[in-house]
Short mmCIF file of C-alpha atoms and ligand atoms in Angstrom, two decimals:
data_model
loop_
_atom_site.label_atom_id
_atom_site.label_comp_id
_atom_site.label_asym_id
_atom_site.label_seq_id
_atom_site.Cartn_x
_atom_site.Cartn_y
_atom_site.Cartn_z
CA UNK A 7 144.11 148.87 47.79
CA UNK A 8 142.39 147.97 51.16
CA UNK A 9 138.89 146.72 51.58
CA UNK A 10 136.37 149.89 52.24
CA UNK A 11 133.39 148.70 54.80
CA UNK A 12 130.07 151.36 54.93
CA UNK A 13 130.53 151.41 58.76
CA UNK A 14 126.33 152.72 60.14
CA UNK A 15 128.19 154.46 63.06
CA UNK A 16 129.88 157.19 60.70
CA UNK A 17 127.38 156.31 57.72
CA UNK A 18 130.95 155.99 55.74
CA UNK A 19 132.83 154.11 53.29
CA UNK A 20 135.89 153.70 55.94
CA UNK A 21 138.92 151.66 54.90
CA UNK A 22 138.98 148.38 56.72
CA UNK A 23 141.27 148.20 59.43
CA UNK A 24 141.14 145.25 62.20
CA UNK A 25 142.55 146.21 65.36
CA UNK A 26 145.28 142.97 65.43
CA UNK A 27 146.68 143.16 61.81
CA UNK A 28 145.61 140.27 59.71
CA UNK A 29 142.79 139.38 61.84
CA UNK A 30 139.10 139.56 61.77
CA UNK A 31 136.84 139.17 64.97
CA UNK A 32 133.49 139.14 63.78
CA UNK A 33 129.80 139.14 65.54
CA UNK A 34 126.85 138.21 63.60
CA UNK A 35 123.48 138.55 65.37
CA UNK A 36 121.26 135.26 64.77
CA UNK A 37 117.70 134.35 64.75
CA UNK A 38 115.52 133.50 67.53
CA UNK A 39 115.11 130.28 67.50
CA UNK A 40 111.12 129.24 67.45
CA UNK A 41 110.25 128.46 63.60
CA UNK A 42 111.78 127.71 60.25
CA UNK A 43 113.94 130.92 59.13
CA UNK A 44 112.06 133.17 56.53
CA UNK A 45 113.90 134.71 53.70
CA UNK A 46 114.51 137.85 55.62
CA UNK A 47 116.85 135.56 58.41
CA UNK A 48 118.25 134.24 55.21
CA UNK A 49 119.76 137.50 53.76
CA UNK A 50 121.90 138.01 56.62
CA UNK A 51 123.25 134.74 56.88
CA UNK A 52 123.99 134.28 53.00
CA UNK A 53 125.61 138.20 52.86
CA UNK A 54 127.81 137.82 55.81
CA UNK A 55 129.15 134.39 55.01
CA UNK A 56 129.86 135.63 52.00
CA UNK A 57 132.17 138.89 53.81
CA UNK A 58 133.79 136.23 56.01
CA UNK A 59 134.61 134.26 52.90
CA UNK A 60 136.03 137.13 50.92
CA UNK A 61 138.17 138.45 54.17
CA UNK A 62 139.52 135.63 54.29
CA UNK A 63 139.93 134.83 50.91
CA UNK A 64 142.12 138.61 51.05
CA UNK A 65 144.16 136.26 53.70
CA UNK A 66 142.53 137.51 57.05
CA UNK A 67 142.21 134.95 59.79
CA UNK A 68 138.36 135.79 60.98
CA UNK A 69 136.88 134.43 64.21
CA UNK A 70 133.27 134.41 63.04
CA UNK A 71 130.43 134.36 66.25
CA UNK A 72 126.89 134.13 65.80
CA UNK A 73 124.34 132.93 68.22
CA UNK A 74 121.25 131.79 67.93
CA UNK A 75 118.03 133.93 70.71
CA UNK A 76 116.88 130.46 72.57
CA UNK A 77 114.95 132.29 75.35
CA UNK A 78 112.35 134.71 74.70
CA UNK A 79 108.53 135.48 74.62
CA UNK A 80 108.37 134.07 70.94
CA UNK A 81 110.00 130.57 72.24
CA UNK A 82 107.86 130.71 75.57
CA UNK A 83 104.58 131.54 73.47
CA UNK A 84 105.45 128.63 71.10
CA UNK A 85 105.96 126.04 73.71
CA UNK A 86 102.85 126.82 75.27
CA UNK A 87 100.85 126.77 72.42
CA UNK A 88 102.46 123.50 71.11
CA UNK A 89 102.91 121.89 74.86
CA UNK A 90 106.19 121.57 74.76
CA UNK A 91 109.14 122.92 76.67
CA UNK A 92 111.84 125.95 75.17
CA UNK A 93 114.62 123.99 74.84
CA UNK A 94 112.88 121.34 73.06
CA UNK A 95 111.65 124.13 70.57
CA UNK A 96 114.64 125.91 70.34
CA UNK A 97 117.14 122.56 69.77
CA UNK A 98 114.27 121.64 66.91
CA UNK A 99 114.66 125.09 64.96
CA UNK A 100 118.35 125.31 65.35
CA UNK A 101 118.90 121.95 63.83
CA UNK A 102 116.68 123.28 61.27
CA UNK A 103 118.51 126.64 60.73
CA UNK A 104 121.97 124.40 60.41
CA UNK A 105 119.89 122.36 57.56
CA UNK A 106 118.34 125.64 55.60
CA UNK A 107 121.83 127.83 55.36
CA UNK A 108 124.08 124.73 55.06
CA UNK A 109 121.52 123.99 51.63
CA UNK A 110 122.44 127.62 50.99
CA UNK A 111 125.81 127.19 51.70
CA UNK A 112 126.55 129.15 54.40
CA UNK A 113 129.67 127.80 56.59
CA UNK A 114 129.04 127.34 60.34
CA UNK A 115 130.43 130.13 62.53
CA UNK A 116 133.32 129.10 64.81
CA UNK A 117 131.37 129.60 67.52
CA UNK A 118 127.07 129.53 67.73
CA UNK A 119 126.80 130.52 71.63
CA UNK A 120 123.01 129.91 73.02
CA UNK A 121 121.54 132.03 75.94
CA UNK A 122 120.72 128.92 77.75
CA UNK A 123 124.47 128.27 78.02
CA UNK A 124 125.81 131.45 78.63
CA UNK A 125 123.57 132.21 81.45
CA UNK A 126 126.27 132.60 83.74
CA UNK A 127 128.22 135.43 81.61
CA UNK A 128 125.04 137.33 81.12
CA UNK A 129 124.15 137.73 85.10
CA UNK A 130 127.77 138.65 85.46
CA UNK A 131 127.53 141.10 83.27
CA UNK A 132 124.34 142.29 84.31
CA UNK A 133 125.68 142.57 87.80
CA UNK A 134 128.54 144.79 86.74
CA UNK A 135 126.61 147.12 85.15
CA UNK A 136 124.39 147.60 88.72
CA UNK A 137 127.56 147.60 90.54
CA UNK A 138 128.66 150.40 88.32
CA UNK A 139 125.23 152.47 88.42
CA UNK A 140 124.31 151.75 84.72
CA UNK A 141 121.76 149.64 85.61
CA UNK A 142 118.81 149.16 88.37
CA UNK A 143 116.90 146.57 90.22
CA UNK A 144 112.95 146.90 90.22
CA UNK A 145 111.12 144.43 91.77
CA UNK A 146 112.28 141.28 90.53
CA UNK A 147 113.14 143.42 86.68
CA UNK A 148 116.60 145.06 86.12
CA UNK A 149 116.70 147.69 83.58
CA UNK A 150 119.63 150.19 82.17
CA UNK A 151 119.79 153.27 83.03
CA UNK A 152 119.66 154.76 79.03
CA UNK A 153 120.31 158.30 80.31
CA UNK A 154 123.68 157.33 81.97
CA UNK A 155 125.21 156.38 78.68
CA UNK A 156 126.15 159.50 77.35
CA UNK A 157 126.14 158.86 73.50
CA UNK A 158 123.23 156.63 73.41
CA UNK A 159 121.92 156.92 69.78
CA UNK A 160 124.77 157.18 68.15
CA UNK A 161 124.81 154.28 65.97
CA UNK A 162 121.27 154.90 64.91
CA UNK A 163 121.90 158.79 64.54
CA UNK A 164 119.44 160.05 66.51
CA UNK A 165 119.96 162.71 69.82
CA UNK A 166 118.55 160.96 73.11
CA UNK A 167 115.87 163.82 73.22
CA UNK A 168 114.02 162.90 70.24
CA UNK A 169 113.57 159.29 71.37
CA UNK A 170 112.08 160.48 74.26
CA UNK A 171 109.47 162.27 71.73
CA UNK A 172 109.58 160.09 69.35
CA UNK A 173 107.88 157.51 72.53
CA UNK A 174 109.06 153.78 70.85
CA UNK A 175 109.79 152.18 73.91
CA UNK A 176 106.96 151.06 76.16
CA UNK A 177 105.99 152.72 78.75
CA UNK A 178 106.50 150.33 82.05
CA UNK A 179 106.11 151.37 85.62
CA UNK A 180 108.54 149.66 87.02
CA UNK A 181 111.26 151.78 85.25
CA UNK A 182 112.72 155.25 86.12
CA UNK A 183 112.79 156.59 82.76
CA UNK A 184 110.84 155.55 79.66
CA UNK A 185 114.31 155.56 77.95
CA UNK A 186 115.60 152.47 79.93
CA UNK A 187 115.27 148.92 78.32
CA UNK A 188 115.29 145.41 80.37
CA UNK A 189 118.13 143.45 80.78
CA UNK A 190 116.55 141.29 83.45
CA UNK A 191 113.41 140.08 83.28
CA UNK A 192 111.12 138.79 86.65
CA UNK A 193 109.72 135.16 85.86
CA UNK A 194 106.00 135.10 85.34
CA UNK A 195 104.16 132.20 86.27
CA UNK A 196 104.82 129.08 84.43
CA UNK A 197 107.72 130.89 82.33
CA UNK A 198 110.99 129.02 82.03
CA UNK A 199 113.51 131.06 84.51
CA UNK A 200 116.65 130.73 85.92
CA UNK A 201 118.12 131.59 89.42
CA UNK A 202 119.62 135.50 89.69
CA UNK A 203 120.71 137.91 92.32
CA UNK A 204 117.86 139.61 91.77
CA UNK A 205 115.13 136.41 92.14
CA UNK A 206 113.95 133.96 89.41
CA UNK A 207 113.57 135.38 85.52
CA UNK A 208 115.37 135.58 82.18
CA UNK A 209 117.76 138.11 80.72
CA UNK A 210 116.48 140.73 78.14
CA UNK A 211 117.34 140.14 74.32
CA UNK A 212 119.87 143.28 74.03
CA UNK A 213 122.43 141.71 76.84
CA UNK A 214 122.87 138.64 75.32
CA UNK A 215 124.62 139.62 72.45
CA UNK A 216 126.91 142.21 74.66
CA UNK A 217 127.80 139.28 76.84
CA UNK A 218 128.75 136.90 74.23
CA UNK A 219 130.32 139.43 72.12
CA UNK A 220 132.81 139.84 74.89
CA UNK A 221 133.43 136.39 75.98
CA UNK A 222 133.74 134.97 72.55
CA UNK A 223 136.09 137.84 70.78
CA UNK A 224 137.04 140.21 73.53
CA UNK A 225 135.58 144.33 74.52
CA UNK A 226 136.56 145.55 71.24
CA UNK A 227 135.51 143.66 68.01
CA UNK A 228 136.21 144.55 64.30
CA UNK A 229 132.51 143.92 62.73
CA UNK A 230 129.38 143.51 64.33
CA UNK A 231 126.64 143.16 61.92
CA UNK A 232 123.38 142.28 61.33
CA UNK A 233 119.85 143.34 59.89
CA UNK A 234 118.84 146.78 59.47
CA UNK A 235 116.11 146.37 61.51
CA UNK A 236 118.78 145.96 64.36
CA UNK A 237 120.42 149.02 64.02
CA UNK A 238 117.57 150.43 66.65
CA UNK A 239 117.08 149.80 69.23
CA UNK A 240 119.11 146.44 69.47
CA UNK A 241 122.15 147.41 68.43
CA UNK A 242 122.06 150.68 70.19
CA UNK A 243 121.51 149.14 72.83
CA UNK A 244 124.33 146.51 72.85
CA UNK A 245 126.60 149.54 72.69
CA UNK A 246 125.30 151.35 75.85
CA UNK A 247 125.84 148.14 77.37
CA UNK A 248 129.03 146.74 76.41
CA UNK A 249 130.87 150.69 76.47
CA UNK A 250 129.59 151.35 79.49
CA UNK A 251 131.20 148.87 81.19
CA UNK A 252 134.19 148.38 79.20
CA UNK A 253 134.43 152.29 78.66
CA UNK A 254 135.93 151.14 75.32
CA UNK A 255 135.08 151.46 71.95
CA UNK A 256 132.64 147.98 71.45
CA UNK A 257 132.70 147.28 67.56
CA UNK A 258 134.89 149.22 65.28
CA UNK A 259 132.59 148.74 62.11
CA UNK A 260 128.63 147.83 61.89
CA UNK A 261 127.55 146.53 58.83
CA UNK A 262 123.42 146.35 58.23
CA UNK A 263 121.46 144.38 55.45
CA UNK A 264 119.03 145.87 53.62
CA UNK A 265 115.53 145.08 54.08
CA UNK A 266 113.72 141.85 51.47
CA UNK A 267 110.45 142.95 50.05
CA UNK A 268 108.17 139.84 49.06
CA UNK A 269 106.28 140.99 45.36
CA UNK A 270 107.01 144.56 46.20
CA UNK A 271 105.15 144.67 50.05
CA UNK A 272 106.72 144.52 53.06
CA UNK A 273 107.09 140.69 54.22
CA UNK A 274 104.74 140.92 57.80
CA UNK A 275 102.08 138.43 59.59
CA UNK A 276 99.34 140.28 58.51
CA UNK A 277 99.67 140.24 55.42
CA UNK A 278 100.69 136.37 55.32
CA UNK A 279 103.26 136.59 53.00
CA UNK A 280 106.04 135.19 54.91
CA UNK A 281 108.28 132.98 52.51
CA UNK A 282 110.25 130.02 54.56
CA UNK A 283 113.63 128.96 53.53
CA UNK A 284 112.22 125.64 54.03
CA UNK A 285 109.78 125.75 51.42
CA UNK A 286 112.03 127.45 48.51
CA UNK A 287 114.52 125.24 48.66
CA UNK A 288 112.09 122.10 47.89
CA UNK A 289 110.90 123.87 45.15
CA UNK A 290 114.10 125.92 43.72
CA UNK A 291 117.77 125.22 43.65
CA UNK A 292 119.27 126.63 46.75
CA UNK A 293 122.26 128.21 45.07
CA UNK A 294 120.88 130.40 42.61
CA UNK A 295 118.42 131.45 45.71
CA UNK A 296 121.85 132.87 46.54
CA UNK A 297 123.08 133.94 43.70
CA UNK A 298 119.81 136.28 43.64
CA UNK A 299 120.61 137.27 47.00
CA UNK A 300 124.39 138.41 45.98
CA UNK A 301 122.73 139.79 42.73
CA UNK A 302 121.66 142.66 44.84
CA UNK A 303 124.26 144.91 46.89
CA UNK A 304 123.55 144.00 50.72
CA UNK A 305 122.71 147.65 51.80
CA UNK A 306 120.16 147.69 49.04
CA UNK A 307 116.61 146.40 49.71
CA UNK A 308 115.98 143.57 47.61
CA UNK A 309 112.62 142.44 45.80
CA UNK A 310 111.87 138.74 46.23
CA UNK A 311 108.76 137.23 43.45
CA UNK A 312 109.08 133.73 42.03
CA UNK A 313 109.26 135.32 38.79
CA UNK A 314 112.38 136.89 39.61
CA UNK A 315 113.82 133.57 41.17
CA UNK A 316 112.89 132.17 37.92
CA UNK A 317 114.92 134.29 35.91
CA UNK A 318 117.59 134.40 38.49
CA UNK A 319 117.98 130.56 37.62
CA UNK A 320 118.11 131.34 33.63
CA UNK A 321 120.86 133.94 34.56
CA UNK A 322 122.76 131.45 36.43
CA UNK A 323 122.51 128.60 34.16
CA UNK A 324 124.23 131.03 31.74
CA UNK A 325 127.29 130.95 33.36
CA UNK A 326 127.08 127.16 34.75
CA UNK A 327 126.13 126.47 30.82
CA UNK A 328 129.64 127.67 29.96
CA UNK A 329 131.76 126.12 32.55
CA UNK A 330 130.37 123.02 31.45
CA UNK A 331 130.89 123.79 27.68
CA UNK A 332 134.47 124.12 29.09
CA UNK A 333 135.08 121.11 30.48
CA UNK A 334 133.66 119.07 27.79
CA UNK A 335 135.87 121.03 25.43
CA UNK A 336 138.93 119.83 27.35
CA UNK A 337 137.75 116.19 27.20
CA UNK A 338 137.75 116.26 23.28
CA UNK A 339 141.16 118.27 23.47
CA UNK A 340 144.45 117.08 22.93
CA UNK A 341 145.87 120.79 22.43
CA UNK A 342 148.44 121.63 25.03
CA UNK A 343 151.17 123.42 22.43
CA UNK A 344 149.18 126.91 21.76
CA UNK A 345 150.12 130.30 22.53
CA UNK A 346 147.78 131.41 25.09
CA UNK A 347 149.51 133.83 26.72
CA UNK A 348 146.57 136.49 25.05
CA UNK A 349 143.87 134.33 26.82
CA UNK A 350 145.52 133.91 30.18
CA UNK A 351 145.80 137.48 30.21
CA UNK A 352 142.23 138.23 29.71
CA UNK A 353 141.26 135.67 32.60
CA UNK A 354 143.85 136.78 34.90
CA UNK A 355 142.11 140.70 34.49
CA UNK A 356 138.81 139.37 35.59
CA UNK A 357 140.33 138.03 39.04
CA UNK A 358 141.00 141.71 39.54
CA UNK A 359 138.01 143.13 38.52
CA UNK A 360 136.31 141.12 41.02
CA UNK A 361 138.68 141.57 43.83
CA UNK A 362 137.97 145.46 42.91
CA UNK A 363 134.78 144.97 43.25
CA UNK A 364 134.53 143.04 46.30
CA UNK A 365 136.60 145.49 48.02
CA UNK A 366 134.32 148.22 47.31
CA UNK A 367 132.08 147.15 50.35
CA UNK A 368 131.72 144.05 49.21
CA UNK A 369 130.18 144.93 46.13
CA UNK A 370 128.42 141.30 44.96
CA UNK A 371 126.33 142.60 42.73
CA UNK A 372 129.09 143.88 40.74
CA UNK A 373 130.92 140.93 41.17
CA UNK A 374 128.47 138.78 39.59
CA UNK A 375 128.45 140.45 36.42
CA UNK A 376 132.30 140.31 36.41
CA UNK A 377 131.53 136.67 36.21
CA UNK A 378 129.15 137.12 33.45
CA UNK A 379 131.78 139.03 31.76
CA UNK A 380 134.16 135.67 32.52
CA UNK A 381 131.38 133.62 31.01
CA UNK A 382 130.93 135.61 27.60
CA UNK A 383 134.99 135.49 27.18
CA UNK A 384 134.97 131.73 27.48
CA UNK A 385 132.09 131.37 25.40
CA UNK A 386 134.04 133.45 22.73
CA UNK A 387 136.91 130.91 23.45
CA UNK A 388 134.75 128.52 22.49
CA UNK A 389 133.44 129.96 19.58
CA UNK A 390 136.52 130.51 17.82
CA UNK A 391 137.01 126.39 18.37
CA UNK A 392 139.83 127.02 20.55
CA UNK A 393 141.21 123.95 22.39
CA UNK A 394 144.30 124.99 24.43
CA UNK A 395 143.65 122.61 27.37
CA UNK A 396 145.69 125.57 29.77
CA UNK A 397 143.39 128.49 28.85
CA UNK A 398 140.35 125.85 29.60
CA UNK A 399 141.76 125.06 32.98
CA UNK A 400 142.60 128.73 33.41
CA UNK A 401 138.77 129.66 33.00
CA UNK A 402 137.96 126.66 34.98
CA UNK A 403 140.16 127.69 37.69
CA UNK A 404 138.41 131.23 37.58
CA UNK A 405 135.29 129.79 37.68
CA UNK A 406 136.02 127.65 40.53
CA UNK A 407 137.77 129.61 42.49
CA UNK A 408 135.48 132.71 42.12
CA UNK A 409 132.06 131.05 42.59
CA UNK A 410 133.89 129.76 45.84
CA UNK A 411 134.49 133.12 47.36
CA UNK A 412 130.85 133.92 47.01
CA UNK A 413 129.89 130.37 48.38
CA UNK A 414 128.52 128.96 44.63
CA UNK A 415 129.77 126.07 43.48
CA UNK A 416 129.45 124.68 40.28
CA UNK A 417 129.25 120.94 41.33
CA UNK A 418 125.28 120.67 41.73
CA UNK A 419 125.73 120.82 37.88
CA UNK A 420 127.58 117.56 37.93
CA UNK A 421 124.95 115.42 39.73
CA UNK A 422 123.05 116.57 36.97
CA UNK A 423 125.48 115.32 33.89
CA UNK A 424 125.82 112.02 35.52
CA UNK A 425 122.06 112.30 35.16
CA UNK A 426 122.28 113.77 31.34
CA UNK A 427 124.72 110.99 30.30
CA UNK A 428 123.15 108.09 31.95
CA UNK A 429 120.08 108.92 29.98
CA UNK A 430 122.03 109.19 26.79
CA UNK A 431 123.68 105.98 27.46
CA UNK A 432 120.71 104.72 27.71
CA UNK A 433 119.20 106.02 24.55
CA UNK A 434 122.40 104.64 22.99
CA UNK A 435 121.44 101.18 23.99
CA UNK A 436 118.24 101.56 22.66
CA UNK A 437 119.24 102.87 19.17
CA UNK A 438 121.58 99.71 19.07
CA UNK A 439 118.51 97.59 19.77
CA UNK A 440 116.07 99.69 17.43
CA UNK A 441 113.47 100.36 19.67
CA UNK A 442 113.62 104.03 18.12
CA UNK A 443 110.38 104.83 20.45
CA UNK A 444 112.03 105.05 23.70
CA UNK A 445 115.01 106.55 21.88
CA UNK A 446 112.67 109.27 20.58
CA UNK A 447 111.36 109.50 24.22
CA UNK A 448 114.45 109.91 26.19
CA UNK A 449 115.62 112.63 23.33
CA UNK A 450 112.38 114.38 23.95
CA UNK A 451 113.13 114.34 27.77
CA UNK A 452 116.04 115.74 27.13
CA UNK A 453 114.54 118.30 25.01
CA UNK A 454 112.87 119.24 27.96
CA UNK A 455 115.32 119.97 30.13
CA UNK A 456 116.99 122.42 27.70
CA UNK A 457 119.93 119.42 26.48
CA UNK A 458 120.75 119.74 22.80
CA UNK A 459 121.73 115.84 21.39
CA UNK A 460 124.08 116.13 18.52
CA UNK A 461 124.89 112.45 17.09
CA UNK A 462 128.70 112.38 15.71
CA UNK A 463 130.70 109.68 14.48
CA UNK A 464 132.48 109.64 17.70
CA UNK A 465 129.45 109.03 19.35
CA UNK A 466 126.62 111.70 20.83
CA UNK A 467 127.65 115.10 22.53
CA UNK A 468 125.28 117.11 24.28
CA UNK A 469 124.99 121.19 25.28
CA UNK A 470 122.52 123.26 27.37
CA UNK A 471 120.34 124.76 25.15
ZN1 ZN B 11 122.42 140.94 68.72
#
């Protein structure tokens, strides 16, 4: 069975097929770079690690490319309200995007190209595309020509006529048609700008990604993907661009997120409900942030309340609850004769559940309760008082290596038993001494967070409540 992608441009389930076998080349559009990332930047940074982690854990090589918008009227209205310059702004907010997805454990991409260092590419490109009549100088502005691309609209499935109707793009004089979009903008005073061929200004937001596209990965790339709110006109847009002048087929699959909803209303300035990265991850554990995000299926929209984060972390702790279980079991084990072949069996079947379900465009949601379904077999294990130290490891393994494709890991919990058993040792010493108060306390702390004490004659064992 080979991995099916929903590819927008035929609004199909297509099987996945890169264009050099057993390689991915893969173009992520980033955020513009002029405040902490909101939850909505976070979704497509958390989903599409998490495809570039499970093509690769299916034994593609992927060249992953995402670049970060470091020139534009948000960045140029931010430095002048803050009196500072754009790069200083934009090198401030990409440091801080690296520090938000690394918490949520999102790997770098091989390559994070800025527009400030690729300003070369884009006015070569630009230039092509006047050289080839795609594109036109107006006073100082260069724009494309939308009508000369003849399927313009096709990723967003929508006939050139009824944009025209349907009036979105601003009406500017300085263009031919209402249809064309700028890939060169004219500096205005005081506005950061670089030298052109066609005078002092900045490139457009669409031709970035067209130009880096092609420098980092080549004309023709496997998956280009990004928000939903991309898919027009940004995306359509890099298309016209990048075919016209290549006259070649630009991305072979488009994958779109869904949209996040913040307590059921659309997440928007106006309403002032924008939710930073930042801010949830000094309040909530970063991971099962993600593990709400891959509760969801990407091309779903997705509800975010604290509420639900709350019992996100409940669902989580479930499963984190029985991989420690596990490992404790193996400390008091000394079983390695069983017959286990039974067990092994039933672990191995999950792997391929979840492979089954990853396949199926990257199904996560279903994937996660494939892990639940690991979780209430080892707790069963566990039940029965099994001890076989290979089935343990086996589930461990799972565990591990499962949570790892999805970019969980299961570690955080260990900071936390160092924590758990420090404190017991430390009630331990107090029990020696008699001081039965602070004993009493430090159980009661424990209480707290959920830890079950359970005094043996081999000394005290503990278990998430
Ligand atoms: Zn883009």
């Amino acid at each position: 069975m080979a991995i099916q992608i929903y590819n927008t441009l035929t609004r199909k389930k297509e099987e996945f097929v890169p264009l050099e076998e057993g390689k991915v080349k893969m173009y992520v559009c980033g955020p513009t770079v002029y405040n902490y990332i909101h939850i909505g930047n976070a979704r497509p940074a958390i989903v599409f690690d998490t495809v570039r982690r499970y093509l690769e854990y299916r034994g593609y090589e992927v060249k992953y490319v995402s670049n970060f918008t470091d020139v534009d009227d948000k960045l140029i209205r931010a430095a002048n309200q803050l009196g500072e310059d754009v790069p200083t702004i934009a090198d401030r907010f990409i440091n801080a995007y690296y520090e938000d997805v690394t918490a949520l454990g999102c790997q770098k991409a091989d390559v994070h190209p800025r527009v400030m260092e690729n300003m070369d590419i884009i006015i070569e490109f630009i230039a092509q595309l006047v050289e080839k009549g795609f594109a036109y100088e107006s006073e100082g502005d260069v724009y494309f020509r939308t009508r000369s691309f003849d399927s313009y609209g096709k990723l967003s499935h929508q006939s050139i006529d009824d944009l025209q109707v349907g009036a979105r793009i601003e009406v500017g004089d300085k263009k031919e048609d209402d249809l064309d979009f700028a890939l060169w903008k004219a500096a205005k005073e005081g506005e950061i700008y670089w030298e052109s061929p066609w005078g002092l200004g900045r490139p457009g937001w669409h031709i970035e990604c067209s130009a880096m596209a092609k420098k980092y990965l080549g004309e023709t790339i496997d998956i280009h993907a990004g928000g939903q709110d991309l898919t027009f006109p940004h995306h359509e847009n890099e298309i016209a661009q990048s075919e016209a002048l290549s006259g070649k087929l630009f991305s072979r699959y488009w994958m779109h997120n869904g949209y996040i909803n913040i307590d059921n209303e659309k997440m928007s300035k106006s309403l002032g409900n924008f939710v930073l990265v930042h801010d949830i991850i000094t309040r909530h554990n970063p991971q099962v942030l993600r593990f709400f995000m891959l509760s969801v299926h990407y091309r779903n929209p997705i509800n975010y309340s604290e509420e639900l984060l709350e019992s996100t972390r409940s669902a989580f702790e479930r499963i984190t609850t029985s991989y420690q279980n596990l490992k404790h079991r193996k400390e008091a084990s000394t079983d390695l004769t069983s017959d286990n072949q039974d067990w092994l069996d039933k672990i191995s079947a999950i792997q391929d559940q979840f492979i089954e379900a990853m396949d199926d465009d990257f199904n996560t949601a279903l994937a996660i309760s494939v892990l639940f379904d690991l979780s209430k077999l080892a707790n069963y294990y566990l039940l029965e008082k099994n001890t076989a130290v290979e089935v343990i490891d086996a589930f461990t393994n799972q565990f591990d290596g499962l949570f790892r494709v999805l970019g969980l890991t299961l570690e955080s919990e260990d900071m936390l038993d160092k924590e758990i058993d420090a404190l017991i040792e430390k009630r331990n010493q107090a029990r020696k001494d008699r001081n039965f108060a602070l004993s009493d306390q430090i159980r009661d702390q424990l209480k707290e967070m959920n830890i079950i004490l359970e005094d043996t004659p081999q000394g005290t064992r503990w278990k998430r409540g």
